[in-house]
Tab-separated table of C-alpha atoms in Angstrom:
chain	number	residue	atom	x	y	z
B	1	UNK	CA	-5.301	1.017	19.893
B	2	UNK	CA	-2.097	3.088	19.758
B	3	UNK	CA	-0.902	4.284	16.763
B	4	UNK	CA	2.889	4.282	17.250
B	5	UNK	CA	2.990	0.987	19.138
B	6	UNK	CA	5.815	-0.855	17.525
B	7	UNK	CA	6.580	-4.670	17.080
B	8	UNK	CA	8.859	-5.089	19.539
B	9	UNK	CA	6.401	-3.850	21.731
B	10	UNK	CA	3.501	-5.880	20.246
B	11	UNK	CA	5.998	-9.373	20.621
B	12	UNK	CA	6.613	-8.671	24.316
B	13	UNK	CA	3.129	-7.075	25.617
B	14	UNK	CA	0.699	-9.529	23.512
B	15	UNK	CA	-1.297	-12.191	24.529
B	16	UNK	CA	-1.324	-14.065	21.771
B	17	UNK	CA	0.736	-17.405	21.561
B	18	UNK	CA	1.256	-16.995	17.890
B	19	UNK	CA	2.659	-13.390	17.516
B	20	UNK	CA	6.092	-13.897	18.241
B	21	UNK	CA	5.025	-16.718	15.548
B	22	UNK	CA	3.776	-14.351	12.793
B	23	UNK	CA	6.637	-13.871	10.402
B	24	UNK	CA	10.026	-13.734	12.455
B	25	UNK	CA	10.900	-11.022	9.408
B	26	UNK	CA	8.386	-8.578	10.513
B	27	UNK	CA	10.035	-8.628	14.543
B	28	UNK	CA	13.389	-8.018	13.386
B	29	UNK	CA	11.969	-4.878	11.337
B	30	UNK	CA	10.720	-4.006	14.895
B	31	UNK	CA	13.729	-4.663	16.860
B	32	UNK	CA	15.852	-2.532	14.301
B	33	UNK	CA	13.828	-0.170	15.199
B	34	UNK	CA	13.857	-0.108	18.667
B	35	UNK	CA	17.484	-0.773	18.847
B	36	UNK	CA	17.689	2.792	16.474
B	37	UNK	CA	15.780	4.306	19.427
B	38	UNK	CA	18.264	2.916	21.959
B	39	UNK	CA	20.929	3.970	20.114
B	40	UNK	CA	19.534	7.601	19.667
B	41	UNK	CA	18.875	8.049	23.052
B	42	UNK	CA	22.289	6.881	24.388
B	43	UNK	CA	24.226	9.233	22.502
B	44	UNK	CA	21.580	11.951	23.451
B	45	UNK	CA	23.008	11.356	27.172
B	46	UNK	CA	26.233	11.400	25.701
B	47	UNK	CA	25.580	14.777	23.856
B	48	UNK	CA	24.433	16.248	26.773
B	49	UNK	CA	28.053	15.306	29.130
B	50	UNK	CA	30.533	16.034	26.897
B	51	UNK	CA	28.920	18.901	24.410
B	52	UNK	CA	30.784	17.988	21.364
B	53	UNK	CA	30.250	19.118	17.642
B	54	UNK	CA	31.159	16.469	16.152
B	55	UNK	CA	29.223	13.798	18.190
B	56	UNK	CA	25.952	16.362	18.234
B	57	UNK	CA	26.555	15.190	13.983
B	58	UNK	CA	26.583	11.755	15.174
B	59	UNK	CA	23.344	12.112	16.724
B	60	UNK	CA	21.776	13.639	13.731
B	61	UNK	CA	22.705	11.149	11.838
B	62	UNK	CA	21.613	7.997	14.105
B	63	UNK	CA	18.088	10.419	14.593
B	64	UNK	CA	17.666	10.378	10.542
B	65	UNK	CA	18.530	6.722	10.608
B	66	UNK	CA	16.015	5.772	13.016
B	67	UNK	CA	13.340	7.616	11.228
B	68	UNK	CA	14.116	5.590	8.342
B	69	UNK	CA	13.780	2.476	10.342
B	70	UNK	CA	10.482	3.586	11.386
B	71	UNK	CA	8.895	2.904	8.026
B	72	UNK	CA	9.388	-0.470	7.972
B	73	UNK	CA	7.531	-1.083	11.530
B	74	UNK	CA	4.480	-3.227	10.652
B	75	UNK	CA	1.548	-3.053	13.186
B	76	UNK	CA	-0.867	-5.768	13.559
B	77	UNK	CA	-5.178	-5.701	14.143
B	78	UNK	CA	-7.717	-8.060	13.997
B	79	UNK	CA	-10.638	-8.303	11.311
B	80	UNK	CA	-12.869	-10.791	11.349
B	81	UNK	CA	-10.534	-12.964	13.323
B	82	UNK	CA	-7.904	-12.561	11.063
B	83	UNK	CA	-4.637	-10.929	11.801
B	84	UNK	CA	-3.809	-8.287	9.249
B	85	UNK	CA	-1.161	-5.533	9.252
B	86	UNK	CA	-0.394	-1.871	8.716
B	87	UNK	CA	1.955	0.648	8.432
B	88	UNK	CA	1.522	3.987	10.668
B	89	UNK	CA	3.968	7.135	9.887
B	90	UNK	CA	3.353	9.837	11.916
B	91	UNK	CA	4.081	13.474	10.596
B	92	UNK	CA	8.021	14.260	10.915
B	93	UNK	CA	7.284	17.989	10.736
B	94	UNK	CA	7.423	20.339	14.015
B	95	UNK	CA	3.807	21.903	13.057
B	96	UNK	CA	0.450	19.361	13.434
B	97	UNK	CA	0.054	17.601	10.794
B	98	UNK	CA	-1.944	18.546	8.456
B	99	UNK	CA	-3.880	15.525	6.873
B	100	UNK	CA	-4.558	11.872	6.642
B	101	UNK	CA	-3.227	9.834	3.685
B	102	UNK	CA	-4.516	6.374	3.266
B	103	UNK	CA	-2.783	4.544	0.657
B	104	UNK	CA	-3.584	0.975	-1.057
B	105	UNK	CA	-1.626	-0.549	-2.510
B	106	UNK	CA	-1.700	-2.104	-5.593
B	107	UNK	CA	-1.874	-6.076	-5.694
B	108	UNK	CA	0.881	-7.673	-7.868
B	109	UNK	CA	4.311	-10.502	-7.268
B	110	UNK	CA	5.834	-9.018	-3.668
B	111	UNK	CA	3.784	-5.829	-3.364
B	112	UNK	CA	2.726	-5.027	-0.373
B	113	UNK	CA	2.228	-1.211	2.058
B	114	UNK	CA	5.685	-0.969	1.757
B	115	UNK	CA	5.214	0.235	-1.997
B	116	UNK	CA	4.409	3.627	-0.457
B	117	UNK	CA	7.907	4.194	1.545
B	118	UNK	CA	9.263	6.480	-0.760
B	119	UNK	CA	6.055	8.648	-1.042
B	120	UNK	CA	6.031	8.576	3.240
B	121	UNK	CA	9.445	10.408	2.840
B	122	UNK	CA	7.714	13.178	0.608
B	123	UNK	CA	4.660	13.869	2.838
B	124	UNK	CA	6.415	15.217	5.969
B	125	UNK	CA	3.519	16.895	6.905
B	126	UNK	CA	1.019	14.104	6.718
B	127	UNK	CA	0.330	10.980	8.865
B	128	UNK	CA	0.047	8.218	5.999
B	129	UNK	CA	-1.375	4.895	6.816
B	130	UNK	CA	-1.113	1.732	4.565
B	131	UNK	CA	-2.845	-1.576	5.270
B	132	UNK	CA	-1.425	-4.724	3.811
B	133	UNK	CA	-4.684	-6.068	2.497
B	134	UNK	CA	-5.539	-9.770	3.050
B	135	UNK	CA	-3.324	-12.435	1.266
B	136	UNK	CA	-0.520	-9.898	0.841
B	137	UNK	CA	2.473	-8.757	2.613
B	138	UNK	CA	2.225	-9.590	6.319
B	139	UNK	CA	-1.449	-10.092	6.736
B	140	UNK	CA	-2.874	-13.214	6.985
B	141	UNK	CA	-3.055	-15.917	4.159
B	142	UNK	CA	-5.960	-15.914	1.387
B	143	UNK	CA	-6.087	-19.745	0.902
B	144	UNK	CA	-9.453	-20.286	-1.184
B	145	UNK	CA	-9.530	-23.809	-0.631
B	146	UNK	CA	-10.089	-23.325	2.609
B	147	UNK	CA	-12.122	-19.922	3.056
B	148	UNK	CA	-13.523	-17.745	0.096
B	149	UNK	CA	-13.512	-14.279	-0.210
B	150	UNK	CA	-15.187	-10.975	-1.595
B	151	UNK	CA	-13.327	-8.999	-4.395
B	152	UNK	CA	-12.874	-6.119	-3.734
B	153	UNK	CA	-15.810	-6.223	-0.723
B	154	UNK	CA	-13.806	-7.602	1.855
B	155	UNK	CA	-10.614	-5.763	1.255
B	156	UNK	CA	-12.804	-2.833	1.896
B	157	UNK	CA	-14.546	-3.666	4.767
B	158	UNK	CA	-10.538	-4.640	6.298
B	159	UNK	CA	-9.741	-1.248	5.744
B	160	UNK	CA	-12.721	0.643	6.920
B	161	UNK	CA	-12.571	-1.273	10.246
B	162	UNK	CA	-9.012	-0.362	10.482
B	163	UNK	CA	-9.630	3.560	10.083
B	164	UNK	CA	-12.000	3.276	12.935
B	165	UNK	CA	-10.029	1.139	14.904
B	166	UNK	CA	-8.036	4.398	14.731
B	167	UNK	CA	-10.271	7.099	14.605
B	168	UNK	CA	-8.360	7.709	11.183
B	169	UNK	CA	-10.854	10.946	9.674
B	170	UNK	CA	-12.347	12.539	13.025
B	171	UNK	CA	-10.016	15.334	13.202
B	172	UNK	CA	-8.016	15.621	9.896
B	173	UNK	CA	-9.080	15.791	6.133
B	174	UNK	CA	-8.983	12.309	4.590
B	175	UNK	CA	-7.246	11.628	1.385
B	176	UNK	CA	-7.403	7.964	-0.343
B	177	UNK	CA	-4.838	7.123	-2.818
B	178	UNK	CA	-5.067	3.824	-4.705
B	179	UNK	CA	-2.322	2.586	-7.148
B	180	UNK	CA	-3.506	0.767	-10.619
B	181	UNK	CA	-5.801	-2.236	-10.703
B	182	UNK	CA	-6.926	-1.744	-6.996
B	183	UNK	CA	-8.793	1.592	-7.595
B	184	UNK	CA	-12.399	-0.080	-7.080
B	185	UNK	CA	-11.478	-0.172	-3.591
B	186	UNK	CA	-10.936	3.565	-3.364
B	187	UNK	CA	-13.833	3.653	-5.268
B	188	UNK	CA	-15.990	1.031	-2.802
B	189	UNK	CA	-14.466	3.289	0.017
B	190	UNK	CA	-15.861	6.361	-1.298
B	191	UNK	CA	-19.203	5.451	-1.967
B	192	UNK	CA	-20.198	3.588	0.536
B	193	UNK	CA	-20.045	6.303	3.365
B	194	UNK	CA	-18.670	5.003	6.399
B	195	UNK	CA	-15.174	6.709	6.183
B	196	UNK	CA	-15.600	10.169	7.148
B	197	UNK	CA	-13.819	13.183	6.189
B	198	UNK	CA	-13.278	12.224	2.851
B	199	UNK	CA	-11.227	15.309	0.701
B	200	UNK	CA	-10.480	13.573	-2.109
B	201	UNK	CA	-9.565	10.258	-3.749
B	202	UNK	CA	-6.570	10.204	-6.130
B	203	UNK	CA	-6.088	6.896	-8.632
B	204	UNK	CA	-2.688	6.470	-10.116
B	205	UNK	CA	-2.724	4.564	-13.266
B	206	UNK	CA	-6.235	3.352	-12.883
B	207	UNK	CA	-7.902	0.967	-15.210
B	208	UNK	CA	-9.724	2.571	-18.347
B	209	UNK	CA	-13.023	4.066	-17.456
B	210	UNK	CA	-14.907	0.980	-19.781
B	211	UNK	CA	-12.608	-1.523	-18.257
B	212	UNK	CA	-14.434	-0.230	-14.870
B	213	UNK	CA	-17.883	0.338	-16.164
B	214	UNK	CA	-18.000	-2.771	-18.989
B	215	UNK	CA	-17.661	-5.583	-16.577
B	216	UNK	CA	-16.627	-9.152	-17.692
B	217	UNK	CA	-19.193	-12.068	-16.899
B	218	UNK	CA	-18.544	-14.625	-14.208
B	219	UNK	CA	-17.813	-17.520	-16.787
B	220	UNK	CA	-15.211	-15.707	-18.262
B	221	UNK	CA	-13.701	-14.835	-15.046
B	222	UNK	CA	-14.139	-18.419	-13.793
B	223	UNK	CA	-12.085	-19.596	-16.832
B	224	UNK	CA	-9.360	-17.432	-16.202
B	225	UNK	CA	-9.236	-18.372	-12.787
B	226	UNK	CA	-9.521	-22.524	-13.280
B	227	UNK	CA	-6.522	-21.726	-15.866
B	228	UNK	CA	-3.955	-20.193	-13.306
B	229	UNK	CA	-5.211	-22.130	-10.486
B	230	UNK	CA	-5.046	-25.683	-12.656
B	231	UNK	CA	-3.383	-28.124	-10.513
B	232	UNK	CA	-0.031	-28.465	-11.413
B	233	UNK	CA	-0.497	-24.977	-13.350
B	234	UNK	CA	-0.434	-23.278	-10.669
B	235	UNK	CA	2.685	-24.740	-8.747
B	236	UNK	CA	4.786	-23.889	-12.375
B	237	UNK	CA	3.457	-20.330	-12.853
B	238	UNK	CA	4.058	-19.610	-8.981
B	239	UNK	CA	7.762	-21.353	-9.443
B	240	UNK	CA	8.234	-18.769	-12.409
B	241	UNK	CA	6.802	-16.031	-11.527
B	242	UNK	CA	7.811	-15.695	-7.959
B	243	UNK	CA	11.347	-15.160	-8.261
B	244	UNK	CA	13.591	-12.139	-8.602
B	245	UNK	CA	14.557	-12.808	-12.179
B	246	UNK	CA	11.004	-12.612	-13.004
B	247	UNK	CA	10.116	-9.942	-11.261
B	248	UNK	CA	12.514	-7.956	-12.991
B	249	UNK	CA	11.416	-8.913	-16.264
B	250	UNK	CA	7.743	-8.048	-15.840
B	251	UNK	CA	8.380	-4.731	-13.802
B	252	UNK	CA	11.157	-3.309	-16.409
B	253	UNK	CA	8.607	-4.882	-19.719
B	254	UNK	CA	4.954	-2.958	-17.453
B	255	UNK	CA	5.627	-0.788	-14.439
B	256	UNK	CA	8.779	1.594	-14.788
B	257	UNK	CA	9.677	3.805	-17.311
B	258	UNK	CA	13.368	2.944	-17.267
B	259	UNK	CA	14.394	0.500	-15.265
B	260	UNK	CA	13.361	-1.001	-12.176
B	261	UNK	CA	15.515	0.031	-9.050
B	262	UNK	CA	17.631	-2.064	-6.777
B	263	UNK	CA	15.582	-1.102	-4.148
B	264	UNK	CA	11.798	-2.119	-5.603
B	265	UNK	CA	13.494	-5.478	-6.671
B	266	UNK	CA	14.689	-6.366	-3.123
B	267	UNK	CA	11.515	-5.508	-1.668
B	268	UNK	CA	9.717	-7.443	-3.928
B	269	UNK	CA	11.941	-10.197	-3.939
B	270	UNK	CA	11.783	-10.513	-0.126
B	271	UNK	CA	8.013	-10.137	-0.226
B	272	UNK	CA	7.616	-12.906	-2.723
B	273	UNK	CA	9.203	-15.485	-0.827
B	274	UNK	CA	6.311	-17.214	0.680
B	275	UNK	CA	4.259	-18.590	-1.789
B	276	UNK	CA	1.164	-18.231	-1.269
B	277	UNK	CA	1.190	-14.939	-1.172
B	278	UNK	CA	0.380	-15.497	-5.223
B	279	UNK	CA	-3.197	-16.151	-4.411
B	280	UNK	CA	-4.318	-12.863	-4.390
B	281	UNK	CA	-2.690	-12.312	-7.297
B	282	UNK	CA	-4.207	-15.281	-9.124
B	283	UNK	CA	-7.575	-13.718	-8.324
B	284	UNK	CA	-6.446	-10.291	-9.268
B	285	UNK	CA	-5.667	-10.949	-13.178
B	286	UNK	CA	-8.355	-12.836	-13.463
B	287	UNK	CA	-10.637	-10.498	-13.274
B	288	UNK	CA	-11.876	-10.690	-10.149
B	289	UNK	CA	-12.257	-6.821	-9.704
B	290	UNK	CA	-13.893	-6.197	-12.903
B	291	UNK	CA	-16.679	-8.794	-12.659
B	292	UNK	CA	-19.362	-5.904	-11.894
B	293	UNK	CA	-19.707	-2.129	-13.216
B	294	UNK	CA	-18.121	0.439	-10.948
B	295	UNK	CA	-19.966	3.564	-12.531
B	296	UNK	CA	-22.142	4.373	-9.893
B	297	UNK	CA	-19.564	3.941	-7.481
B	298	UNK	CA	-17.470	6.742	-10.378
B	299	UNK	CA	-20.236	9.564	-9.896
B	300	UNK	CA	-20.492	9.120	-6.509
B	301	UNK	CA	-16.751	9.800	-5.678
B	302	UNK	CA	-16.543	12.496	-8.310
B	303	UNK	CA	-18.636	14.594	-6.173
B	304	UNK	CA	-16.145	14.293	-3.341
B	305	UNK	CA	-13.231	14.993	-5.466
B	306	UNK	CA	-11.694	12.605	-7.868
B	307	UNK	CA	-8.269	12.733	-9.364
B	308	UNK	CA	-6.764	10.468	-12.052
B	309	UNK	CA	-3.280	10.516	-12.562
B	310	UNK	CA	-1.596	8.950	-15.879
B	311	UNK	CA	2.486	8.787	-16.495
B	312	UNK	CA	3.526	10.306	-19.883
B	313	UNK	CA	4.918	7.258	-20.938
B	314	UNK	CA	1.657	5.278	-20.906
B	315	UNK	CA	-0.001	4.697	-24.390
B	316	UNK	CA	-2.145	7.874	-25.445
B	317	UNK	CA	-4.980	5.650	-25.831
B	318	UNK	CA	-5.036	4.438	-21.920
B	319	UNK	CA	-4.346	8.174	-20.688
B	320	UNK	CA	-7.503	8.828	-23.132
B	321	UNK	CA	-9.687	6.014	-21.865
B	322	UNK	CA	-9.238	7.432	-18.653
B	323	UNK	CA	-11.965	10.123	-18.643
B	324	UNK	CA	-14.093	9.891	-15.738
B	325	UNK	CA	-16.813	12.601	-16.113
B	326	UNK	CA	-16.680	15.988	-15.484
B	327	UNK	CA	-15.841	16.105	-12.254
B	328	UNK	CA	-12.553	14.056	-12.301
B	329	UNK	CA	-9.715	16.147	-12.307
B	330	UNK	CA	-6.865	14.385	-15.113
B	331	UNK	CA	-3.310	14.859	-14.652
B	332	UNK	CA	-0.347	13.582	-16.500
B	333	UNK	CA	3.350	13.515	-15.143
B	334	UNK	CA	6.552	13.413	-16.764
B	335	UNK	CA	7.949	9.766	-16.958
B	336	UNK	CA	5.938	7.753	-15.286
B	337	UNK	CA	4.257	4.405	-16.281
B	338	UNK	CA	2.513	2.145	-14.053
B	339	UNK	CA	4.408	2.360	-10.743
B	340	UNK	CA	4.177	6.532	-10.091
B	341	UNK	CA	3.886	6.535	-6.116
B	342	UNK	CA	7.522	5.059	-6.128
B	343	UNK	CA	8.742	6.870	-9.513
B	344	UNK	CA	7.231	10.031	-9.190
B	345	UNK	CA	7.158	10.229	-5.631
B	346	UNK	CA	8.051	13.655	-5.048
B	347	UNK	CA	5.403	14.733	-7.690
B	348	UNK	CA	2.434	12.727	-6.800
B	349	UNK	CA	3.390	14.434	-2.991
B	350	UNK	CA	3.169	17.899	-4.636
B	351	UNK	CA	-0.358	16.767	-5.617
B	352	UNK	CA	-2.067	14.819	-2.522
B	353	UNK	CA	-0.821	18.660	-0.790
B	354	UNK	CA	-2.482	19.920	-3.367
B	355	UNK	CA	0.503	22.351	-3.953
């Protein structure tokens, strides 16, 4: 599989009947791309006849504009006969790069890989790679009527087959970052071995360590389930909560420590329009993560490196509960809260560089 193959390229080389099918959102992404390339090289040509200042400028600016572009290109591969996607950005920087960040994202309303654009800005040395896991962003559906799943087991075994899909660890240190709630697939990942050349694993606003190691018991997690999946219950809380209004509410009242920018809220918004994209989400606040202890999983990955990260504006009793042994490595940073890969980007970069 190659790495920088974009959508456009995907829509007009595949073999699939359904691909030009997918989304229709994610091939305009790719053809803004690849009319950014177009664009760039035309006024290269240009450049090169006529030698002129001002245009050279011109060409600067459509070459930053097309590396922008790039991070929305979603690439497509198949696990378990189900198409899921991923985003690929290639180090920017004239030197090799000089690791491999793979970055989960955290499952809420709308969120999806492209919660990590802002931190693919600040790691200019890095090739960062962030799956959409099943159910969310442009991957394929989670319908549970129709075909169960395992929390977080199959989310994990989507990404490991990614990474070897592209031979993501065989050359360059691997780093795993995992935002909030989603940590015990960082975790999972860790432990169970079959992603090599792991450096480190960073969680950012991770549950408490007893939330992970104090599991809750099937019937409770059942009930919480039945209740947000309760016919007709379900269809009001999706109508509410899957809107932009909403999403406002609950991301100013949880994740940011001021406001929530124009830029999250679109993205989300946008994300959130198809609807059953809330089924992961159902699954997620139930509980479905925490049904089991994750403290073996804990030791195991503190002997490869573990780093928690906490925002300053948390409570002082979650940045407490998050003490994960000895050989977890704690770090708080100014004004964050629950969303510190897109607030704190530039930070959190200054860590996974380990600067």
């Amino acid at each position: 599989m190659t790495l920088n193959k974009p959508v456009w390229a995907n829509n007009h080389d595949s073999d699939s009947e359904d691909e030009n099918d997918y989304d229709g959102y994610n091939a305009n992404r790719g053809y803004w791309a690849y009319s950014c390339e177009l664009m760039r090289r035309w006024f290269c040509r240009f450049c090169q006849r006529k030698k002129r200042a001002n245009v050279s400028q011109m060409v600067l600016v459509i070459l930053a504009f097309a590396s922008i572009a790039q991070s929305y290109e979603v690439q497509f591969h198949t696990h378990a006969g189900r198409k899921m996607a991923y985003r690929y950005v290639a180090a920017t920087t004239p030197t090799p790069a000089v690791a491999n960040i793979l970055c989960i994202h955290p499952v809420g309303i709308g969120i999806s890989s492209w919660f990590f654009d802002k931190l693919n800005a600040d790691l200019p040395s890095c090739n960062v790679l962030s799956p959409d896991l099943r159910g969310c962003g442009d991957s394929e559906a989670f319908v549970p009527e129709e075909d169960g799943m395992f929390f977080p087991l199959d989310w994990t075994r989507q990404v490991e087959e990614l990474c070897k899909e592209l031979s993501w660890g065989e050359s360059l240190p691997v780093v795993i970052l995992a935002q909030g709630g989603i940590a015990p697939v960082a975790l999972q990942l860790g432990h169970r071995g079959k992603l090599e050349n792991i450096q480190r694993i960073i969680l950012t606003s991770p549950p408490t360590y007893e939330t992970l190691t104090k599991p809750i018991s099937a019937d409770e997690y059942g009930l919480n389930y039945n209740i947000l999946t309760f016919p007709g219950l379900k269809q009001i809380f999706t109508r509410i909560l899957m809107n932009r209004g909403a999403i406002k509410f609950f991301s100013n009242l949880f994740l940011f420590s001021q406001s929530a920018d124009e830029d999250f809220l679109s993205k989300a918004s946008r994300d959130a329009e198809q609807l059953w994209r809330i089924n992961p989400v159902f699954a997620f606040n139930a509980g479905a993560l925490i049904t089991r202890s994750w403290e073996e999983e804990i030791e195991s990955c503190g002997k490869l490196g573990l780093v928690i990260i906490s925002g300053e504006k948390e409570t002082e009793e979650r940045r407490l509960g998050r003490d994960f042994g000895s050989n977890c490595t704690n770090v708080i940073l100014e004004d964050g809260l629950n969303v510190i890969p897109w607030e704190q980007s530039r930070a959190l970069a200054s860590i996974i560089m380990n600067e």
